[in-house]
GROMACS .gro file of C-alpha atoms in nm:
model
   52
    1UNK     CA    1   0.001  -0.006  -0.012
    2UNK     CA    2   0.121   0.349  -0.059
    3UNK     CA    3   0.189   0.575   0.222
    4UNK     CA    4  -0.160   0.727   0.225
    5UNK     CA    5  -0.060   0.936  -0.019
    6UNK     CA    6  -0.014   1.204   0.189
    7UNK     CA    7   0.283   1.368  -0.029
    8UNK     CA    8  -0.034   1.368  -0.336
    9UNK     CA    9  -0.241   1.498  -0.108
   10UNK     CA   10  -0.057   1.777  -0.008
   11UNK     CA   11   0.055   1.806  -0.342
   12UNK     CA   12  -0.330   1.822  -0.481
   13UNK     CA   13  -0.373   2.045  -0.225
   14UNK     CA   14  -0.139   2.323  -0.316
   15UNK     CA   15  -0.223   2.259  -0.704
   16UNK     CA   16   0.106   2.419  -0.797
   17UNK     CA   17   0.257   2.425  -1.111
   18UNK     CA   18   0.613   2.216  -1.007
   19UNK     CA   19   0.360   1.947  -0.768
   20UNK     CA   20   0.204   1.848  -1.089
   21UNK     CA   21   0.489   1.828  -1.276
   22UNK     CA   22   0.665   1.611  -1.036
   23UNK     CA   23   0.389   1.381  -1.051
   24UNK     CA   24   0.271   1.385  -1.379
   25UNK     CA   25   0.683   1.270  -1.446
   26UNK     CA   26   0.618   0.927  -1.193
   27UNK     CA   27   0.402   0.883  -1.326
   28UNK     CA   28   0.521   0.876  -1.660
   29UNK     CA   29   0.803   0.702  -1.550
   30UNK     CA   30   0.591   0.402  -1.368
   31UNK     CA   31   0.433   0.375  -1.710
   32UNK     CA   32   0.632   0.049  -1.792
   33UNK     CA   33   0.481  -0.076  -1.471
   34UNK     CA   34   0.125   0.004  -1.469
   35UNK     CA   35  -0.016  -0.312  -1.436
   36UNK     CA   36   0.134  -0.380  -1.084
   37UNK     CA   37  -0.117  -0.331  -0.833
   38UNK     CA   38   0.111  -0.051  -0.626
   39UNK     CA   39   0.147   0.132  -0.938
   40UNK     CA   40  -0.235   0.113  -0.975
   41UNK     CA   41  -0.279   0.215  -0.671
   42UNK     CA   42  -0.074   0.548  -0.694
   43UNK     CA   43  -0.225   0.624  -1.017
   44UNK     CA   44  -0.560   0.601  -0.902
   45UNK     CA   45  -0.471   0.828  -0.544
   46UNK     CA   46  -0.298   1.080  -0.823
   47UNK     CA   47  -0.580   1.089  -0.997
   48UNK     CA   48  -0.707   1.440  -0.980
   49UNK     CA   49  -0.352   1.594  -0.971
   50UNK     CA   50  -0.318   1.477  -1.382
   51UNK     CA   51  -0.639   1.672  -1.455
   52UNK     CA   52  -0.582   1.984  -1.309
   0.00000   0.00000   0.00000
């Protein structure tokens, strides 16, 4: 389980361009592992950042 997703929760609340950029970069780097359960969970928890 992702550590409660608190860094991404905080980033979602901040809505800064840098936070979104870091989260998008991480998701892009994890793309080869997108079928792994932990990556699926992370993507679900950070979905709102991708839309911002």
